[in-house]
Amino acid sequence: MSDTMTDTTTRMNMIQAINSALDVMMARDADVVVMGEDVGYFGGVFRATAGLQAKYGKTRVFDTPITETGIMGVAIGMGAYGLRPVPEIQFADYIYPALDQLVSEAARLRYRSAGEFTAPITIRSPYGGGIFGGQTHSQSPEGIFTHVSGMKTVIPSTPYDAKGLLIAAIEDNDPVLFLEPKRIYNGPFNGHWDRPAENWSKHPGGDVPTGHYRVDLGTAAVVRAGEALTILAYGTMVHVCAKVVEEEGVDAEIIDLRTLVPLDIATIEASVRKTGRCMIVHEATRTSGFGAELSALVQERCFYHLEAPIERVTGFDTPYPHSLEWAYFPGPVRIGQALKKIMKDV
Amino acid sequence: MAEDPGAPMRPNMPRLSLHVPEPRFRPGDTVDFAEVEIPAAGAARRPDTGAAPRDFAELAYTMVRVLDEQGQAVGPWNPRLAPDTLRRMLRDMVRLRAFDERMFRAQRQGKTSFYMKALGEEAVAIAAAHALDAEDMCFPSYRQQGLLIARGCPLVDMMNQIYSNTGDKLGGKQLPIMYSEKRFGFFSISGNLTTQYPQAVGWAMASAAKGDSRIAAVWCGEGSTAEGDFHSACTFAAVYRAPVVMNIVNNQWAISSFSGFAGAESTTFAARGIGYGIASLRVDGNDALAVYAATQWAAERARTNAGPTLIEHFTYRAEGHSTSDDPSQYRSAGEPTAWPLGDPIRRLKDHLIAISEWDEDRHAAQDRELAEEVKAAQKEAEKNGILGHGLHQPLDSLFDGVFEEMPWHLREQRAQMLAEEEASGRPWARK
């Protein structure tokens, strides 16, 4: 990690941290442009781009027609010209119309042109559930993109990481999908939906430098050191896992992956070899989800160190429901039971 | 749910019927293109380049034509080109046809896996390239190799790509003809249709946002206008008044599907632009002067911040779709020769002869000269190898360029591949 702390640090929620990252990058690099549905004058439906158009002008921050494939195709063309576009897809659930441009074009442009043309674009998109978003405001499609060669996939879990990772993503010369867990935009949701919401002011991850710093892509963070088992998680689930571990009194090592591709395999391997147990937690549906890749990697690389089968705790293989949200969401009960199962022979 | 073929639900209403388009002629049919409406050369109005998009409604349904039946250039769209320019365009078109002929044959000889000709469509790319500035950025489909030829890309370089040989700067990673030539303002060709359309609009928007003076041009076939990307590109181009020239090459066929399956029975493709608020022209795509004039007009419109232009080039795909296609299976063999707009090369040649700037002997000599030039280039390219004659690229280059820097998982897979080669005992393993 090459985090370079700047002198001033202030309290930010994740929205403010993302807004700050965009502000910092737009000020540093005249080629950075922000585009998407409602991102301009209005400042975004989640306020992530608030104030940017007033500060940088309409040719650098602009509203677009409602066409995800158009947004992505135009961003790729702008990238080919030499700009560094940061398109927003309003909800990750609506990224599918842009799939062809992402998979067939952005991800392959460098490869197919032998480096003549590149797609230095960062696609920001709110993702994940826990907000009563129903079927089309809750999905976690990361596994679709981690399967695409030529794309990077990044998911932050704190305001500090969100800003540092987003800056690193914008500076990266390859296409990066930057998925923002909208459930934790305002606070580190711990899975207890029936208790008062927390905000970022009491969480150390809410201390964010005001200037430029990077959290390098491809680096995981050990958010809780432990000896009993390794928990691999990202996004909202990092906080849910931390709470369950605290409640169950298990000495778990929690790794926040932060970047899914390229994955920080060294940190994962070192941890599982130490603990001998591995639990993988994500909101996304189970079958062919990113957890399957993690499980396979751990099994291949840590087989002789494993003392129990690898556990996957995920969303169910159904579309994301509305009224049954908390039965679907991999919350404290499901994670707690998996913890007991993986630790039962200790 | 299949409905019972009984009485209609509402007895006073006719039974609904589904219309499935069918081309006029199928294999074995005698072709008569009398129903294809060909307006007279010189008849179409030439609006000011700053005219409002709504002033183009009738132009989108007629056809801009310059060369008449006597080979004379007539009407307001006559670009009044110098004879030298006309001869250069003719020369590039002949060179393209010779190149296509040679590479098609190379595929049939097993020297490469695949090729696509532009026979009959030479004017569309060549005349456009002559009307654009060299700095303007082109986003072609796979049938605009004429842009590269007109911009002076060495034929050997193009052939190297087709052969995936040691001289292929794409390192054998791309299917033949999917060129990428940044130095000639030619964007990397993708196999996925019409993805280049919004990309071109984005490039043009970037140029405008940066206060540049370069414009973008983009091409797709009429079949590809059915893709969603065509729609989103038109919307973006109109909304931001992007400096882009959007070309639709209506060659009547999308592989085996006639243009009716892209909507041609009910409208023209140029007319689609009007609905988006885009100035739209429909031109005789086999008339190099009309293509030149329309492109030049559209480029000027773009350069003066007056916005995008959509141009439908009405032409005919005289050959099969590709070397993998046999058109005799779905259309009448008589179509290419019966096509009422003729051969673009013959028409430009006849014009030059009609104005006493060319003659049959010079033309025949040029045919021979360019055939020799292409043959020599082929010989040169084949020194770098042809497809199937061993491996032309270093094996581990397979992993280059997926990302700017190679991540651990690709490094591991590369090591695995090299170990496989070691184990296989094949001689070219690490060359």
Coordinates of N, CA and C in Angstrom, one line a residue, chain A residues 30-31 35 59 62-65 67 69-78 80-83 97 100-101 104-107 109-114 116-117 148-152 172-175 261-265 297 301, chain B residues 137 139 169-171 173-174 180-183 186-190 192-196 198-203 205-207 209-210 212 214 228-229 232 235-236 239-240 397-405 407-409 412:
Chain A
A30 N -6.6 17.7 -16.3 CA -7.7 18.3 -17.1 C -8.4 17.3 -18.0
D31 N -7.8 16.1 -18.1 CA -8.4 15.1 -19.0 C -9.5 14.2 -18.3
M35 N -19.3 11.8 -16.3 CA -20.5 11.8 -17.1 C -21.5 10.7 -16.6
T59 N -18.4 21.0 -19.8 CA -17.8 20.1 -20.7 C -16.9 19.1 -20.0
F62 N -21.0 16.3 -17.1 CA -22.2 16.5 -17.9 C -23.2 15.3 -17.8
D63 N -24.5 15.8 -17.9 CA -25.6 14.8 -17.9 C -25.6 14.1 -19.2
T64 N -26.1 12.9 -19.2 CA -26.2 12.1 -20.5 C -27.6 11.6 -20.7
P65 N -27.9 11.3 -22.0 CA -29.1 10.6 -22.2 C -29.2 9.2 -21.4
T67 N -29.0 6.0 -21.6 CA -28.6 4.8 -22.4 C -27.2 4.4 -21.9
T69 N -25.4 1.7 -22.8 CA -24.5 1.4 -23.8 C -23.9 2.6 -24.4
G70 N -24.7 3.7 -24.6 CA -24.3 4.9 -25.1 C -23.2 5.6 -24.2
I71 N -23.5 5.6 -22.9 CA -22.6 6.2 -21.9 C -21.3 5.4 -22.0
M72 N -21.3 4.1 -22.1 CA -20.1 3.4 -22.1 C -19.3 3.5 -23.4
G73 N -20.0 3.5 -24.5 CA -19.4 3.6 -25.8 C -18.8 5.0 -26.0
V74 N -19.5 6.0 -25.6 CA -19.0 7.4 -25.6 C -17.7 7.5 -24.7
A75 N -17.8 6.9 -23.6 CA -16.6 7.0 -22.7 C -15.4 6.3 -23.3
I76 N -15.6 5.2 -23.9 CA -14.5 4.5 -24.6 C -13.9 5.3 -25.7
G77 N -14.8 6.0 -26.5 CA -14.3 6.9 -27.6 C -13.5 8.0 -27.0
M78 N -14.0 8.6 -25.9 CA -13.3 9.7 -25.2 C -11.9 9.2 -24.7
A80 N -10.2 6.8 -26.1 CA -9.4 6.6 -27.2 C -8.8 8.0 -27.7
Y81 N -9.6 9.0 -27.5 CA -9.1 10.4 -27.9 C -7.9 10.8 -27.0
G82 N -8.0 10.3 -25.7 CA -6.9 10.7 -24.8 C -7.5 11.3 -23.4
L83 N -8.8 11.3 -23.3 CA -9.3 11.7 -22.0 C -9.3 10.5 -21.0
P97 N -27.2 -3.2 -20.0 CA -27.2 -2.7 -21.4 C -25.8 -2.3 -21.9
D100 N -22.0 -5.2 -23.5 CA -21.3 -5.4 -24.8 C -20.1 -4.4 -24.9
Q101 N -20.4 -3.1 -24.6 CA -19.3 -2.1 -24.7 C -18.2 -2.4 -23.6
S104 N -16.8 -6.5 -24.7 CA -16.3 -6.6 -26.0 C -15.3 -5.5 -26.4
E105 N -15.5 -4.4 -25.8 CA -14.7 -3.2 -26.2 C -13.7 -2.7 -25.1
A106 N -14.2 -2.2 -24.0 CA -13.3 -1.6 -23.0 C -12.2 -2.6 -22.6
A107 N -12.7 -3.8 -22.3 CA -11.8 -4.8 -21.7 C -10.8 -5.4 -22.7
L109 N -9.8 -3.7 -25.7 CA -9.2 -2.7 -26.7 C -7.7 -2.7 -26.7
R110 N -7.1 -2.7 -25.5 CA -5.6 -2.7 -25.4 C -5.1 -4.0 -26.1
Y111 N -5.7 -5.1 -25.8 CA -5.2 -6.4 -26.3 C -5.4 -6.5 -27.8
R112 N -6.5 -6.1 -28.3 CA -6.8 -6.4 -29.7 C -6.0 -5.4 -30.6
S113 N -5.7 -4.2 -30.0 CA -4.9 -3.2 -30.8 C -3.4 -3.2 -30.5
A114 N -3.0 -4.2 -29.8 CA -1.6 -4.3 -29.3 C -1.1 -3.0 -28.7
E116 N -2.2 0.0 -29.2 CA -2.4 1.3 -29.9 C -3.5 2.1 -29.3
F117 N -4.5 1.5 -28.8 CA -5.6 2.2 -28.2 C -5.9 1.6 -26.8
V148 N -14.3 -11.4 -16.7 CA -13.9 -10.7 -18.0 C -12.4 -10.4 -18.0
S149 N -11.6 -11.0 -18.9 CA -10.2 -10.6 -18.9 C -10.0 -9.2 -19.4
G150 N -9.2 -8.5 -18.8 CA -8.9 -7.1 -19.2 C -9.6 -6.1 -18.4
M151 N -10.4 -6.5 -17.4 CA -11.1 -5.5 -16.6 C -10.6 -5.7 -15.1
K152 N -10.6 -4.6 -14.4 CA -10.3 -4.7 -13.0 C -11.6 -4.4 -12.2
D172 N -5.4 4.6 -13.1 CA -5.0 3.4 -13.8 C -5.3 3.5 -15.3
N173 N -4.4 2.9 -16.1 CA -4.6 3.0 -17.6 C -5.5 1.9 -18.2
D174 N -6.1 1.1 -17.3 CA -7.0 0.0 -17.8 C -8.4 0.3 -17.3
P175 N -9.4 -0.3 -17.9 CA -10.8 -0.1 -17.4 C -11.0 -0.7 -16.0
V261 N -10.2 -8.1 -8.8 CA -9.2 -8.4 -9.9 C -8.4 -7.2 -10.1
P262 N -7.1 -7.2 -10.0 CA -6.3 -8.4 -9.6 C -6.4 -8.6 -8.1
L263 N -6.5 -9.8 -7.7 CA -6.7 -10.2 -6.3 C -5.3 -10.2 -5.6
D264 N -5.4 -9.8 -4.3 CA -4.2 -9.9 -3.4 C -4.1 -11.3 -2.9
I265 N -3.6 -12.2 -3.7 CA -3.6 -13.6 -3.3 C -2.6 -13.9 -2.2
L297 N -9.4 -21.0 -5.3 CA -8.0 -20.5 -5.1 C -7.5 -21.0 -3.8
R301 N -4.4 -23.6 -3.2 CA -3.1 -23.1 -2.7 C -2.9 -23.4 -1.2
Chain B
M137 N -10.4 11.4 -37.4 CA -10.4 10.0 -36.9 C -11.5 9.1 -37.4
F139 N -13.7 5.6 -37.6 CA -14.1 4.4 -36.8 C -14.8 3.5 -37.8
K169 N 1.8 -6.3 -36.7 CA 2.0 -5.5 -35.5 C 0.9 -5.8 -34.4
L170 N -0.2 -6.4 -34.8 CA -1.1 -6.8 -33.8 C -0.8 -8.2 -33.2
G171 N 0.4 -8.7 -33.5 CA 1.0 -9.9 -32.9 C 0.1 -11.1 -33.1
K173 N -2.9 -11.5 -32.8 CA -4.0 -11.6 -31.8 C -5.4 -11.4 -32.4
Q174 N -5.4 -10.8 -33.6 CA -6.7 -10.4 -34.2 C -7.0 -11.2 -35.5
S180 N -5.8 -2.3 -37.0 CA -5.8 -1.2 -36.1 C -4.6 -0.3 -36.6
E181 N -4.8 0.9 -37.0 CA -3.8 1.8 -37.6 C -3.9 3.2 -37.0
K182 N -3.4 3.4 -35.8 CA -3.6 4.7 -35.2 C -2.9 5.8 -36.1
R183 N -1.7 5.4 -36.6 CA -0.9 6.4 -37.4 C -1.7 6.9 -38.6
F186 N -7.1 5.4 -38.0 CA -8.0 4.2 -38.3 C -8.1 3.4 -37.0
F187 N -9.3 3.5 -36.4 CA -9.5 2.9 -35.1 C -9.6 1.4 -35.2
S188 N -9.1 0.7 -34.1 CA -9.1 -0.7 -34.0 C -10.5 -1.3 -34.3
I189 N -10.5 -2.2 -35.3 CA -11.8 -2.8 -35.7 C -12.2 -3.9 -34.7
S190 N -13.5 -3.9 -34.4 CA -14.0 -4.9 -33.5 C -14.9 -5.8 -34.2
N192 N -17.6 -7.0 -32.9 CA -18.9 -6.7 -32.4 C -19.5 -5.5 -33.2
L193 N -20.6 -5.8 -33.9 CA -21.1 -4.8 -34.8 C -21.6 -3.5 -34.1
T194 N -21.3 -2.4 -34.7 CA -21.8 -1.0 -34.3 C -21.3 -0.5 -33.0
T195 N -20.5 -1.3 -32.3 CA -19.9 -0.7 -31.0 C -19.1 0.5 -31.3
Q196 N -18.6 0.6 -32.6 CA -17.8 1.8 -32.9 C -18.6 3.1 -33.1
P198 N -21.1 4.6 -31.0 CA -21.0 5.6 -29.9 C -19.6 5.9 -29.6
Q199 N -18.7 5.1 -29.9 CA -17.2 5.4 -29.6 C -16.8 6.6 -30.5
A200 N -17.2 6.6 -31.7 CA -16.8 7.7 -32.6 C -17.5 9.0 -32.1
V201 N -18.7 8.9 -31.7 CA -19.4 10.1 -31.1 C -18.6 10.6 -29.9
G202 N -18.2 9.7 -29.1 CA -17.4 10.0 -27.9 C -16.1 10.7 -28.2
W203 N -15.4 10.1 -29.3 CA -14.2 10.7 -29.7 C -14.4 12.2 -30.2
M205 N -16.9 14.1 -29.4 CA -17.3 14.9 -28.2 C -16.0 15.4 -27.5
A206 N -15.1 14.5 -27.3 CA -13.8 14.8 -26.7 C -13.1 15.9 -27.4
S207 N -13.0 15.7 -28.7 CA -12.4 16.7 -29.6 C -13.0 18.1 -29.4
A209 N -14.8 19.1 -26.8 CA -14.7 19.5 -25.4 C -13.3 20.1 -25.2
K210 N -12.3 19.6 -26.0 CA -10.9 20.1 -25.8 C -10.6 21.3 -26.8
D212 N -10.4 21.2 -29.9 CA -9.6 20.7 -31.1 C -10.3 21.1 -32.4
R214 N -10.2 18.7 -35.0 CA -10.4 17.4 -35.7 C -11.8 16.9 -35.5
G228 N -28.7 -1.7 -31.0 CA -29.0 -0.6 -30.1 C -28.0 0.5 -30.0
D229 N -26.7 0.2 -30.3 CA -25.6 1.2 -30.3 C -25.8 2.2 -31.3
S232 N -28.2 4.7 -29.7 CA -27.7 5.5 -28.6 C -26.6 6.5 -29.2
T235 N -28.5 9.4 -30.7 CA -29.0 10.3 -29.6 C -27.9 11.2 -29.1
F236 N -26.8 10.6 -28.7 CA -25.7 11.3 -28.2 C -25.2 12.4 -29.2
V239 N -27.7 15.2 -29.3 CA -27.8 15.9 -28.1 C -26.6 16.9 -27.9
Y240 N -25.4 16.4 -28.2 CA -24.2 17.2 -27.9 C -23.7 17.9 -29.2
S397 N 3.9 -14.0 -25.8 CA 3.2 -12.7 -26.1 C 1.7 -12.8 -26.0
L398 N 1.3 -14.1 -25.9 CA -0.2 -14.4 -25.7 C -0.7 -13.6 -24.5
F399 N 0.1 -13.3 -23.5 CA -0.4 -12.7 -22.3 C -0.1 -11.2 -22.3
D400 N 0.5 -10.7 -23.3 CA 0.9 -9.2 -23.3 C -0.4 -8.4 -23.7
G401 N -0.5 -7.3 -23.0 CA -1.5 -6.4 -23.3 C -2.9 -6.6 -22.8
V402 N -3.1 -7.7 -22.0 CA -4.4 -7.9 -21.4 C -4.6 -6.7 -20.5
F403 N -3.6 -6.4 -19.7 CA -3.5 -5.2 -18.9 C -2.2 -4.5 -19.2
E404 N -2.1 -3.2 -18.7 CA -0.8 -2.5 -18.9 C 0.3 -3.3 -18.2
E405 N 0.0 -3.7 -17.0 CA 1.0 -4.5 -16.3 C 0.4 -5.9 -16.0
P407 N -0.7 -9.0 -14.1 CA -1.0 -9.4 -12.8 C -0.5 -10.8 -12.5
W408 N -0.4 -11.2 -11.2 CA 0.1 -12.5 -10.9 C -0.6 -13.6 -11.5
H409 N -1.9 -13.6 -11.7 CA -2.6 -14.8 -12.2 C -2.2 -15.0 -13.7
E412 N 1.3 -16.5 -13.7 CA 1.3 -17.9 -13.4 C 0.8 -18.7 -14.7

